[in-house]
């Protein structure tokens, strides 16, 4: 049971870090798009 | 109200007359239905399944697939020479277009049923004994359910390239919950399962023949009303 | 804000995993009490509820789209159905594993299993429909909204079958210790928050994508 627990938590940790990474990229992109938006005629 | 009826009958008669003159879909669907019944008859011979079980299965499968043929055509034919714009530009309610198409599809499927039911009864050596009204009622309810969803999705998929495959996916998946009580009802009509069923199987949660018919009526009512209301959105360009 | 949500979800889920698999562990089936298979309950029930919530969001957003015609709502609908489908897949997969451990078969046609499979197929069909409609994005959005509403008509049946119909699949569960309740509540909250975060991320991504495409067209 302990190893099951350990493997689930490490899997979850990896998922979480990947999600943080994704979050950052999506936010960067929407920020860039927002900056460009007013320039459009 | 009179305008509604005249519009309804005009489109309905147009569809039926077109079909009777061109004979495009009715012969095809009858042959397809017979082929499906034939294949299932062979399969049931091989696996020695009870014939009272395979009969309803053959009926519903042939209805579903032949129904797809007629539904796919009902708006594809309008799309072909842009006749659909004539319908859309006419000063009539779009719900009425849906209802008349639904009637036409149901009528076509009824003709199909009149031919295919004796074929199934003969092929599987079945007889509903004295339960002809029950058989007819269940078939009509299933027919309305199949046509109601199929007519709406026929309007939805008419713009797509993969028309018939998309239509079959959409119609079969939405009809799946209705097919459970429908199968149960036909099985009880042919005496393959007892009138009331208890236990934890997939079919036993319907419970009884009356409950199955109740489920089917509820599904039909909900589907017809919802499709009638949403048809305007589905057909708009 | 979203990062905070992510961190909270992370901590809740982490705690839930540890409590559920140590002090809150559920004993296995009578035939095999050491088997951990019943602990899958902590992931199974929250994901079923989450998938239903996602499909409810899809329904609301689709009706909203048909009323207002705002393109953002269509993108949110796509995000909701993708996340809902993810949770429905988790639901079916965990259910299948549980069923193998508990009853010895991977799948058996009982009402609840049948209806949850139907639910999964319905929303897969939504994605297929979405990917195979050419032409204007407006028409695609409208047609998808229509299909989403028709598909949701089948959902009440799923809920009814999961709650009120006799089945070998139990509808309720009795907790024997406070730890079990705590683990369940934590994993429930974590899963709902996770679904919300996923929808948020995906919708944000889709909105950015559509903005970029607009720029390319312009």
Short mmCIF file of C-alpha atoms in Angstrom, two decimals:
data_model
loop_
_atom_site.label_atom_id
_atom_site.label_comp_id
_atom_site.label_asym_id
_atom_site.label_seq_id
_atom_site.Cartn_x
_atom_site.Cartn_y
_atom_site.Cartn_z
CA UNK A 1 0.00 0.00 0.00
CA UNK A 2 2.82 2.38 0.85
CA UNK A 3 4.39 1.98 -2.59
CA UNK A 4 1.02 2.46 -4.26
CA UNK A 5 0.66 5.64 -2.29
CA UNK A 6 4.15 6.81 -3.17
CA UNK A 7 3.70 6.14 -6.87
CA UNK A 8 0.34 7.94 -6.98
CA UNK A 9 1.74 10.98 -5.21
CA UNK A 10 4.78 11.18 -7.44
CA UNK A 11 2.58 10.84 -10.51
CA UNK A 12 0.38 13.61 -9.21
CA UNK A 13 3.41 15.79 -8.49
CA UNK A 14 4.63 15.42 -12.06
CA UNK A 15 1.14 16.22 -13.38
CA UNK A 16 0.97 19.28 -11.18
CA UNK A 17 4.31 20.63 -12.34
CA UNK A 18 3.31 20.06 -15.95
CA UNK A 19 0.07 21.92 -15.31
CA UNK A 20 1.91 24.86 -13.79
CA UNK A 21 4.11 24.93 -16.87
CA UNK A 22 1.07 24.87 -19.16
CA UNK A 23 -0.60 27.58 -17.13
CA UNK A 24 2.41 29.82 -17.50
CA UNK A 25 2.58 29.32 -21.26
CA UNK A 26 -1.11 29.94 -21.80
CA UNK A 27 -0.98 33.06 -19.66
CA UNK A 28 2.04 34.38 -21.54
CA UNK A 29 0.30 33.82 -24.82
CA UNK A 30 -2.93 35.54 -23.81
CA UNK A 31 -0.90 38.43 -22.39
CA UNK A 32 0.92 38.86 -25.67
CA UNK A 33 -2.32 38.70 -27.60
CA UNK A 34 -3.88 41.29 -25.33
CA UNK A 35 -0.96 43.67 -25.91
CA UNK A 36 -1.32 43.33 -29.65
CA UNK A 37 -5.07 43.71 -29.69
CA UNK A 38 -5.49 47.56 -29.61
CA UNK A 39 -3.08 47.99 -32.49
CA UNK A 40 -5.51 46.31 -34.83
CA UNK A 41 -7.32 48.86 -37.01
CA UNK B 1 -54.15 26.71 -37.74
CA UNK B 2 -55.52 25.94 -41.17
CA UNK B 3 -52.38 27.39 -42.65
CA UNK B 4 -50.34 25.06 -40.47
CA UNK B 5 -52.24 22.00 -41.69
CA UNK B 6 -52.04 23.01 -45.34
CA UNK B 7 -48.29 23.61 -45.08
CA UNK B 8 -47.80 20.33 -43.28
CA UNK B 9 -49.76 18.35 -45.83
CA UNK B 10 -48.13 20.15 -48.77
CA UNK B 11 -44.58 19.20 -47.75
CA UNK B 12 -45.66 15.74 -46.65
CA UNK B 13 -47.41 15.00 -49.96
CA UNK B 14 -44.46 16.44 -51.89
CA UNK B 15 -42.04 14.08 -50.12
CA UNK B 16 -44.19 11.01 -50.54
CA UNK B 17 -44.97 11.75 -54.20
CA UNK B 18 -41.29 12.36 -54.98
CA UNK B 19 -40.45 9.04 -53.40
CA UNK B 20 -43.22 7.15 -55.17
CA UNK B 21 -42.23 8.58 -58.55
CA UNK B 22 -38.47 8.20 -58.25
CA UNK B 23 -38.48 5.05 -56.07
CA UNK B 24 -35.00 5.92 -54.88
CA UNK B 25 -34.94 4.88 -51.28
CA UNK B 26 -37.84 2.55 -50.50
CA UNK B 27 -36.64 -0.46 -52.57
CA UNK B 28 -33.09 -0.01 -51.26
CA UNK B 29 -34.17 0.05 -47.64
CA UNK B 30 -36.44 -2.96 -48.04
CA UNK B 31 -33.64 -4.97 -49.62
CA UNK B 32 -31.18 -3.82 -46.95
CA UNK B 33 -33.63 -4.75 -44.20
CA UNK B 34 -34.18 -8.19 -45.70
CA UNK B 35 -30.45 -8.73 -46.01
CA UNK B 36 -29.91 -7.79 -42.37
CA UNK B 37 -32.64 -10.19 -41.29
CA UNK B 38 -31.13 -12.90 -43.50
CA UNK B 39 -27.62 -12.44 -42.10
CA UNK B 40 -28.88 -12.51 -38.51
CA UNK B 41 -30.93 -15.61 -39.28
CA UNK B 42 -27.81 -17.36 -40.50
CA UNK B 43 -25.85 -16.19 -37.46
CA UNK B 44 -28.55 -17.36 -35.06
CA UNK B 45 -28.53 -20.75 -36.76
CA UNK B 46 -24.82 -21.02 -36.14
CA UNK B 47 -24.79 -20.00 -32.48
CA UNK B 48 -28.07 -21.73 -31.59
CA UNK B 49 -29.54 -18.68 -29.86
CA UNK B 50 -33.20 -18.74 -29.00
CA UNK B 51 -35.18 -17.54 -32.01
CA UNK B 52 -37.51 -15.49 -29.85
CA UNK B 53 -34.47 -13.48 -28.78
CA UNK B 54 -33.00 -13.01 -32.22
CA UNK B 55 -36.28 -11.92 -33.83
CA UNK B 56 -36.63 -8.60 -31.98
CA UNK B 57 -32.91 -7.99 -32.43
CA UNK B 58 -33.24 -8.45 -36.18
CA UNK B 59 -36.28 -6.16 -36.26
CA UNK B 60 -34.62 -3.29 -34.42
CA UNK B 61 -31.34 -3.54 -36.30
CA UNK B 62 -33.07 -3.55 -39.67
CA UNK B 63 -35.28 -0.62 -38.62
CA UNK B 64 -32.37 1.43 -37.38
CA UNK B 65 -30.21 0.97 -40.45
CA UNK B 66 -32.97 1.26 -43.00
CA UNK B 67 -34.30 4.26 -41.12
CA UNK B 68 -30.88 5.88 -41.52
CA UNK B 69 -31.19 5.48 -45.29
CA UNK B 70 -34.51 7.28 -45.53
CA UNK B 71 -33.52 10.00 -43.05
CA UNK B 72 -30.26 10.71 -44.75
CA UNK B 73 -32.10 11.28 -48.01
CA UNK B 74 -34.80 13.51 -46.58
CA UNK B 75 -32.56 16.59 -46.45
CA UNK B 76 -29.79 15.48 -48.79
CA UNK B 77 -32.39 15.50 -51.58
CA UNK B 78 -33.29 19.09 -50.72
CA UNK B 79 -29.66 20.08 -50.63
CA UNK B 80 -28.83 18.68 -54.05
CA UNK B 81 -30.23 21.44 -56.25
CA UNK B 82 -30.48 23.96 -53.43
CA UNK B 83 -34.18 23.23 -53.02
CA UNK B 84 -33.59 23.79 -49.32
CA UNK B 85 -33.47 27.55 -49.94
CA UNK B 86 -36.95 27.37 -51.42
CA UNK B 87 -38.19 25.78 -48.21
CA UNK B 88 -36.32 28.21 -46.01
CA UNK B 89 -37.45 31.29 -47.92
CA UNK B 90 -41.10 30.29 -47.83
CA UNK B 91 -43.06 32.28 -45.24
CA UNK B 92 -43.74 29.26 -43.03
CA UNK B 93 -42.67 28.24 -39.57
CA UNK B 94 -39.52 26.12 -39.60
CA UNK B 95 -41.00 23.82 -36.98
CA UNK B 96 -43.69 22.94 -39.51
CA UNK B 97 -41.03 21.86 -42.00
CA UNK B 98 -39.64 19.57 -39.31
CA UNK B 99 -43.03 18.09 -38.45
CA UNK B 100 -43.91 17.36 -42.05
CA UNK B 101 -40.51 15.79 -42.73
CA UNK B 102 -40.97 13.74 -39.58
CA UNK B 103 -44.38 12.58 -40.80
CA UNK B 104 -42.99 11.65 -44.20
CA UNK B 105 -40.11 9.68 -42.69
CA UNK B 106 -42.44 7.94 -40.26
CA UNK B 107 -44.80 7.00 -43.06
CA UNK B 108 -41.94 5.63 -45.14
CA UNK B 109 -40.68 3.58 -42.21
CA UNK B 110 -44.23 2.32 -41.60
CA UNK B 111 -44.40 1.02 -45.18
CA UNK B 112 -41.05 -0.63 -44.55
CA UNK B 113 -42.32 -2.20 -41.33
CA UNK B 114 -45.40 -3.64 -43.01
CA UNK B 115 -43.11 -5.49 -45.39
CA UNK B 116 -40.30 -6.48 -43.05
CA UNK B 117 -42.30 -7.71 -40.03
CA UNK B 118 -43.81 -10.72 -41.87
CA UNK B 119 -40.34 -11.50 -43.22
CA UNK B 120 -38.92 -11.61 -39.70
CA UNK B 121 -41.85 -13.61 -38.36
CA UNK B 122 -41.43 -16.17 -41.13
CA UNK B 123 -37.64 -16.28 -40.98
CA UNK B 124 -37.49 -16.80 -37.22
CA UNK B 125 -40.71 -18.86 -37.06
CA UNK B 126 -42.24 -16.47 -34.57
CA UNK B 127 -45.76 -15.40 -33.78
CA UNK B 128 -46.91 -12.89 -31.18
CA UNK B 129 -49.98 -15.11 -30.59
CA UNK B 130 -52.75 -12.69 -29.72
CA UNK B 131 -50.51 -9.69 -29.13
CA UNK B 132 -50.72 -8.00 -32.53
CA UNK B 133 -51.85 -4.60 -31.09
CA UNK B 134 -48.92 -4.63 -28.65
CA UNK B 135 -46.49 -5.45 -31.46
CA UNK B 136 -47.88 -2.71 -33.70
CA UNK B 137 -47.85 -0.17 -30.88
CA UNK B 138 -44.26 -0.88 -29.85
CA UNK B 139 -43.10 -0.73 -33.46
CA UNK B 140 -44.90 2.57 -34.04
CA UNK B 141 -43.38 4.09 -30.88
CA UNK B 142 -39.91 2.97 -31.89
CA UNK B 143 -40.55 4.27 -35.38
CA UNK B 144 -41.47 7.74 -34.11
CA UNK B 145 -38.39 7.83 -31.88
CA UNK B 146 -36.04 6.80 -34.67
CA UNK B 147 -37.58 9.27 -37.12
CA UNK B 148 -37.69 12.22 -34.72
CA UNK B 149 -33.99 12.17 -33.95
CA UNK B 150 -33.04 11.11 -37.47
CA UNK B 151 -34.94 13.95 -39.14
CA UNK B 152 -33.27 16.60 -37.01
CA UNK B 153 -29.78 15.19 -37.52
CA UNK B 154 -30.43 14.77 -41.22
CA UNK B 155 -30.81 18.56 -41.36
CA UNK B 156 -27.66 18.89 -39.26
CA UNK B 157 -25.39 16.70 -41.37
CA UNK B 158 -26.57 17.81 -44.80
CA UNK B 159 -23.65 20.25 -45.10
CA UNK B 160 -21.03 17.71 -44.15
CA UNK B 161 -19.06 15.66 -46.64
CA UNK B 162 -19.24 12.43 -44.63
CA UNK B 163 -23.00 12.70 -44.44
CA UNK B 164 -24.27 9.19 -43.88
CA UNK B 165 -21.52 8.00 -41.56
CA UNK B 166 -21.90 11.09 -39.37
CA UNK B 167 -25.68 10.65 -39.34
CA UNK B 168 -25.41 7.03 -38.26
CA UNK B 169 -23.06 7.90 -35.39
CA UNK B 170 -25.29 10.70 -34.13
CA UNK B 171 -28.60 8.88 -34.45
CA UNK B 172 -27.45 5.58 -33.00
CA UNK B 173 -25.76 7.19 -30.02
CA UNK B 174 -28.74 9.36 -29.11
CA UNK B 175 -31.19 6.49 -29.58
CA UNK B 176 -29.21 4.04 -27.45
CA UNK B 177 -31.13 4.75 -24.21
CA UNK B 178 -34.43 4.34 -26.03
CA UNK B 179 -33.39 1.06 -27.58
CA UNK B 180 -33.14 -0.61 -24.14
CA UNK B 181 -36.88 -0.37 -23.32
CA UNK B 182 -37.70 -0.96 -26.99
CA UNK B 183 -35.81 -4.25 -27.02
CA UNK B 184 -37.36 -5.23 -23.71
CA UNK B 185 -40.88 -4.53 -24.99
CA UNK B 186 -40.41 -6.59 -28.15
CA UNK B 187 -38.85 -9.44 -26.18
CA UNK B 188 -41.90 -9.60 -23.92
CA UNK B 189 -44.24 -9.44 -26.92
CA UNK B 190 -42.54 -12.52 -28.35
CA UNK B 191 -42.39 -14.21 -24.97
CA UNK B 192 -38.59 -14.37 -24.79
CA UNK B 193 -38.57 -12.79 -21.32
CA UNK B 194 -41.34 -12.89 -18.71
CA UNK B 195 -43.78 -10.01 -18.41
CA UNK B 196 -42.17 -8.66 -15.25
CA UNK B 197 -38.51 -9.13 -14.65
CA UNK B 198 -36.56 -8.74 -11.44
CA UNK B 199 -32.85 -8.82 -10.80
CA UNK B 200 -29.81 -6.80 -11.73
CA UNK B 201 -29.41 -7.45 -15.45
CA UNK B 202 -29.24 -4.79 -18.14
CA UNK B 203 -32.85 -5.26 -19.17
CA UNK B 204 -34.42 -5.99 -15.82
CA UNK B 205 -34.32 -2.38 -14.71
CA UNK B 206 -37.15 -1.67 -17.09
CA UNK B 207 -39.21 -4.01 -14.96
CA UNK B 208 -42.33 -4.71 -16.97
CA UNK B 209 -43.86 -4.35 -20.41
CA UNK B 210 -46.00 -1.41 -19.31
CA UNK B 211 -42.98 0.40 -17.89
CA UNK B 212 -41.09 -0.21 -21.14
CA UNK B 213 -43.92 1.31 -23.16
CA UNK B 214 -44.03 4.20 -20.71
CA UNK B 215 -40.30 4.85 -21.18
CA UNK B 216 -40.75 4.76 -24.95
CA UNK B 217 -43.67 7.21 -24.89
CA UNK B 218 -41.65 9.54 -22.66
CA UNK B 219 -38.62 9.38 -24.95
CA UNK B 220 -40.76 9.97 -28.04
CA UNK B 221 -42.50 12.95 -26.51
CA UNK B 222 -39.26 14.51 -25.27
CA UNK B 223 -37.40 13.92 -28.52
CA UNK B 224 -40.19 15.20 -30.78
CA UNK B 225 -40.73 18.36 -28.75
CA UNK B 226 -37.03 19.10 -28.30
CA UNK B 227 -36.21 18.47 -31.97
CA UNK B 228 -39.18 20.56 -33.08
CA UNK B 229 -37.98 23.47 -30.92
CA UNK B 230 -34.33 23.19 -31.95
CA UNK B 231 -34.91 22.58 -35.65
CA UNK B 232 -34.80 26.27 -36.49
CA UNK B 233 -31.24 26.51 -35.18
CA UNK B 234 -30.15 23.36 -36.98
CA UNK B 235 -31.41 24.36 -40.41
CA UNK B 236 -30.30 28.02 -40.39
CA UNK B 237 -27.50 28.78 -42.82
CA UNK C 1 -5.58 33.42 -9.32
CA UNK C 2 -5.43 30.33 -11.44
CA UNK C 3 -2.07 29.42 -10.01
CA UNK C 4 -3.52 29.67 -6.52
CA UNK C 5 -6.36 27.39 -7.58
CA UNK C 6 -3.82 24.93 -8.92
CA UNK C 7 -1.83 24.94 -5.71
CA UNK C 8 -4.95 24.43 -3.57
CA UNK C 9 -6.03 21.55 -5.81
CA UNK C 10 -2.57 20.06 -5.55
CA UNK C 11 -2.51 20.15 -1.77
CA UNK C 12 -6.04 18.77 -1.42
CA UNK C 13 -5.37 15.93 -3.83
CA UNK C 14 -2.02 15.15 -2.23
CA UNK C 15 -3.62 14.99 1.21
CA UNK C 16 -6.49 12.91 -0.13
CA UNK C 17 -4.11 10.39 -1.67
CA UNK C 18 -2.13 9.96 1.52
CA UNK C 19 -5.10 9.78 3.87
CA UNK C 20 -7.06 7.50 1.56
CA UNK C 21 -4.27 5.02 1.11
CA UNK C 22 -3.00 4.94 4.71
CA UNK C 23 -5.34 5.65 7.61
CA UNK C 24 -8.52 5.87 5.54
CA UNK C 25 -7.96 2.77 3.47
CA UNK C 26 -11.04 0.68 2.72
CA UNK C 27 -10.79 -3.06 3.27
CA UNK C 28 -10.89 -5.21 0.17
CA UNK C 29 -13.73 -7.55 -0.80
CA UNK C 30 -14.46 -10.40 1.66
CA UNK C 31 -12.82 -12.94 -0.59
CA UNK C 32 -9.58 -11.00 -0.67
CA UNK C 33 -9.39 -8.48 2.23
CA UNK C 34 -5.82 -7.37 1.50
CA UNK C 35 -6.60 -6.20 -2.01
CA UNK C 36 -6.53 -2.38 -2.33
CA UNK C 37 -9.13 -2.39 -5.09
CA UNK C 38 -11.95 -0.79 -3.10
CA UNK C 39 -9.85 2.33 -2.56
CA UNK C 40 -10.56 3.18 -6.18
CA UNK C 41 -13.88 4.43 -4.85
CA UNK C 42 -12.07 7.66 -3.85
CA UNK C 43 -11.34 8.40 -7.51
CA UNK C 44 -14.41 6.79 -9.06
CA UNK C 45 -17.24 8.69 -7.40
CA UNK C 46 -15.72 12.20 -7.65
CA UNK C 47 -14.91 11.72 -11.32
CA UNK C 48 -18.46 10.57 -12.06
CA UNK C 49 -19.89 13.64 -10.37
CA UNK C 50 -17.34 15.86 -12.10
CA UNK C 51 -18.18 14.53 -15.53
CA UNK C 52 -21.87 15.19 -14.90
CA UNK C 53 -21.03 18.72 -13.75
CA UNK C 54 -19.02 19.29 -16.93
CA UNK C 55 -21.91 18.11 -19.08
CA UNK C 56 -24.27 20.36 -17.15
CA UNK C 57 -21.91 23.27 -17.85
CA UNK C 58 -21.96 22.24 -21.50
CA UNK C 59 -25.77 22.32 -21.53
CA UNK C 60 -25.96 25.74 -19.88
CA UNK C 61 -23.29 27.19 -22.16
CA UNK C 62 -24.95 25.72 -25.27
CA UNK C 63 -28.33 27.21 -24.38
CA UNK C 64 -26.51 30.47 -23.68
CA UNK C 65 -24.88 30.31 -27.09
CA UNK C 66 -28.19 29.75 -28.86
CA UNK C 67 -29.64 32.77 -27.03
CA UNK C 68 -26.78 35.22 -27.34
CA UNK C 69 -24.59 33.93 -30.16
CA UNK C 70 -21.35 34.92 -28.42
CA UNK C 71 -18.44 32.89 -29.85
CA UNK C 72 -16.72 32.67 -26.44
CA UNK C 73 -19.51 30.45 -25.15
CA UNK C 74 -18.92 27.99 -27.96
CA UNK C 75 -15.25 27.72 -27.02
CA UNK C 76 -16.16 27.19 -23.36
CA UNK C 77 -18.54 24.45 -24.52
CA UNK C 78 -15.73 22.68 -26.31
CA UNK C 79 -13.49 22.97 -23.23
CA UNK C 80 -16.28 21.63 -21.00
CA UNK C 81 -16.99 18.64 -23.20
CA UNK C 82 -13.31 17.73 -23.47
CA UNK C 83 -12.81 17.87 -19.71
CA UNK C 84 -16.08 16.05 -19.09
CA UNK C 85 -15.02 13.33 -21.48
CA UNK C 86 -11.69 13.05 -19.70
CA UNK C 87 -13.47 12.47 -16.40
CA UNK C 88 -15.95 10.09 -18.00
CA UNK C 89 -13.01 8.09 -19.32
CA UNK C 90 -11.46 8.01 -15.85
CA UNK C 91 -14.85 6.96 -14.49
CA UNK C 92 -15.18 4.06 -16.89
CA UNK C 93 -11.56 2.97 -16.50
CA UNK C 94 -11.64 2.99 -12.69
CA UNK C 95 -15.02 1.31 -12.74
CA UNK C 96 -13.65 -1.37 -14.98
CA UNK C 97 -10.67 -2.02 -12.71
CA UNK C 98 -12.96 -2.09 -9.68
CA UNK C 99 -15.32 -4.50 -11.38
CA UNK C 100 -12.44 -6.81 -12.26
CA UNK C 101 -11.27 -6.86 -8.64
CA UNK C 102 -14.71 -7.11 -7.09
CA UNK C 103 -16.75 -9.30 -9.45
CA UNK C 104 -14.00 -10.84 -11.57
CA UNK C 105 -15.10 -9.37 -14.92
CA UNK C 106 -13.90 -6.24 -16.71
CA UNK C 107 -17.35 -5.26 -17.89
CA UNK C 108 -20.83 -6.59 -17.46
CA UNK C 109 -24.06 -5.12 -18.80
CA UNK C 110 -25.72 -3.82 -15.65
CA UNK C 111 -27.82 -0.66 -15.93
CA UNK C 112 -25.22 1.68 -14.46
CA UNK C 113 -22.36 0.41 -16.55
CA UNK C 114 -24.48 0.52 -19.70
CA UNK C 115 -25.69 4.04 -19.08
CA UNK C 116 -22.25 5.40 -18.23
CA UNK C 117 -20.93 3.86 -21.45
CA UNK C 118 -23.79 5.56 -23.31
CA UNK C 119 -22.82 8.87 -21.73
CA UNK C 120 -19.25 8.43 -22.89
CA UNK C 121 -20.33 7.60 -26.45
CA UNK C 122 -22.68 10.60 -26.57
CA UNK C 123 -19.93 13.11 -25.95
CA UNK C 124 -17.46 11.32 -28.18
CA UNK C 125 -20.11 11.77 -30.88
CA UNK C 126 -20.18 15.48 -30.02
CA UNK C 127 -16.46 15.75 -30.71
CA UNK C 128 -16.84 13.77 -33.95
CA UNK C 129 -19.66 16.05 -35.05
CA UNK C 130 -17.58 19.09 -34.23
CA UNK C 131 -14.60 17.92 -36.23
CA UNK C 132 -16.57 16.98 -39.33
CA UNK C 133 -18.59 20.10 -40.07
CA UNK C 134 -17.10 22.30 -42.76
CA UNK C 135 -18.07 25.88 -43.43
CA UNK C 136 -18.58 28.79 -41.11
CA UNK C 137 -17.62 28.54 -37.47
CA UNK C 138 -20.94 30.10 -36.55
CA UNK C 139 -22.98 27.33 -38.09
CA UNK C 140 -20.75 24.70 -36.55
CA UNK C 141 -21.19 26.26 -33.13
CA UNK C 142 -24.95 26.40 -33.54
CA UNK C 143 -25.24 22.80 -34.70
CA UNK C 144 -23.00 21.59 -31.88
CA UNK C 145 -25.12 23.49 -29.37
CA UNK C 146 -28.23 21.78 -30.75
CA UNK C 147 -26.58 18.38 -30.45
CA UNK C 148 -25.40 19.13 -26.92
CA UNK C 149 -28.95 19.93 -25.83
CA UNK C 150 -30.38 16.78 -27.46
CA UNK C 151 -27.58 14.69 -25.94
CA UNK C 152 -28.26 16.06 -22.47
CA UNK C 153 -31.83 14.73 -22.70
CA UNK C 154 -30.31 11.29 -22.17
CA UNK C 155 -28.44 12.30 -19.01
CA UNK C 156 -31.43 12.17 -16.60
CA UNK C 157 -31.77 8.49 -17.48
CA UNK C 158 -28.17 7.95 -16.47
CA UNK C 159 -28.70 9.68 -13.15
CA UNK C 160 -31.93 7.78 -12.48
CA UNK C 161 -30.25 4.47 -13.24
CA UNK C 162 -27.29 5.32 -11.01
CA UNK C 163 -29.44 6.18 -8.00
CA UNK C 164 -32.78 4.45 -7.95
CA UNK C 165 -32.57 1.15 -9.79
CA UNK C 166 -31.55 -2.11 -8.13
CA UNK C 167 -28.14 -3.09 -9.37
CA UNK C 168 -25.12 -5.04 -8.22
CA UNK C 169 -23.37 -1.68 -8.37
CA UNK C 170 -24.02 -0.01 -5.03
CA UNK C 171 -25.35 3.55 -5.05
CA UNK C 172 -24.17 4.51 -1.57
CA UNK C 173 -21.30 3.73 0.69
CA UNK C 174 -21.01 3.70 4.46
CA UNK C 175 -17.89 5.25 5.91
CA UNK C 176 -16.56 3.45 8.94
CA UNK C 177 -14.12 6.09 10.15
CA UNK C 178 -13.70 9.84 10.13
CA UNK C 179 -10.54 9.47 8.09
CA UNK C 180 -12.48 7.87 5.28
CA UNK C 181 -15.00 10.71 5.26
CA UNK C 182 -12.19 13.24 5.31
CA UNK C 183 -10.36 11.55 2.44
CA UNK C 184 -13.55 11.35 0.38
CA UNK C 185 -14.50 14.98 0.95
CA UNK C 186 -10.96 16.11 0.14
CA UNK C 187 -10.76 14.11 -3.05
CA UNK C 188 -14.23 15.32 -4.05
CA UNK C 189 -13.23 18.96 -3.59
CA UNK C 190 -9.89 18.42 -5.29
CA UNK C 191 -11.49 16.77 -8.31
CA UNK C 192 -14.11 19.49 -8.74
CA UNK C 193 -11.40 22.15 -8.50
CA UNK C 194 -9.27 20.18 -10.94
CA UNK C 195 -12.13 20.07 -13.45
CA UNK C 196 -12.68 23.79 -13.05
CA UNK C 197 -8.98 24.49 -13.58
CA UNK C 198 -8.87 22.25 -16.63
CA UNK C 199 -11.88 23.98 -18.20
CA UNK C 200 -10.35 27.35 -17.43
CA UNK C 201 -6.99 26.45 -18.95
CA UNK C 202 -8.50 24.86 -22.03
CA UNK C 203 -10.99 27.69 -22.63
CA UNK C 204 -8.19 30.24 -22.25
CA UNK C 205 -6.09 28.35 -24.76
CA UNK C 206 -8.97 28.06 -27.22
CA UNK C 207 -9.79 31.76 -26.94
CA UNK C 208 -6.16 32.68 -27.61
CA UNK C 209 -6.13 30.28 -30.54
CA UNK C 210 -9.24 31.81 -32.07
CA UNK C 211 -7.78 35.31 -31.64
CA UNK C 212 -4.63 34.23 -33.45
CA UNK C 213 -6.67 32.70 -36.26
CA UNK C 214 -8.65 35.90 -36.61
CA UNK C 215 -5.40 37.82 -36.98
CA UNK C 216 -4.19 35.44 -39.65
CA UNK C 217 -7.45 35.85 -41.56
CA UNK C 218 -7.27 39.62 -41.21
#
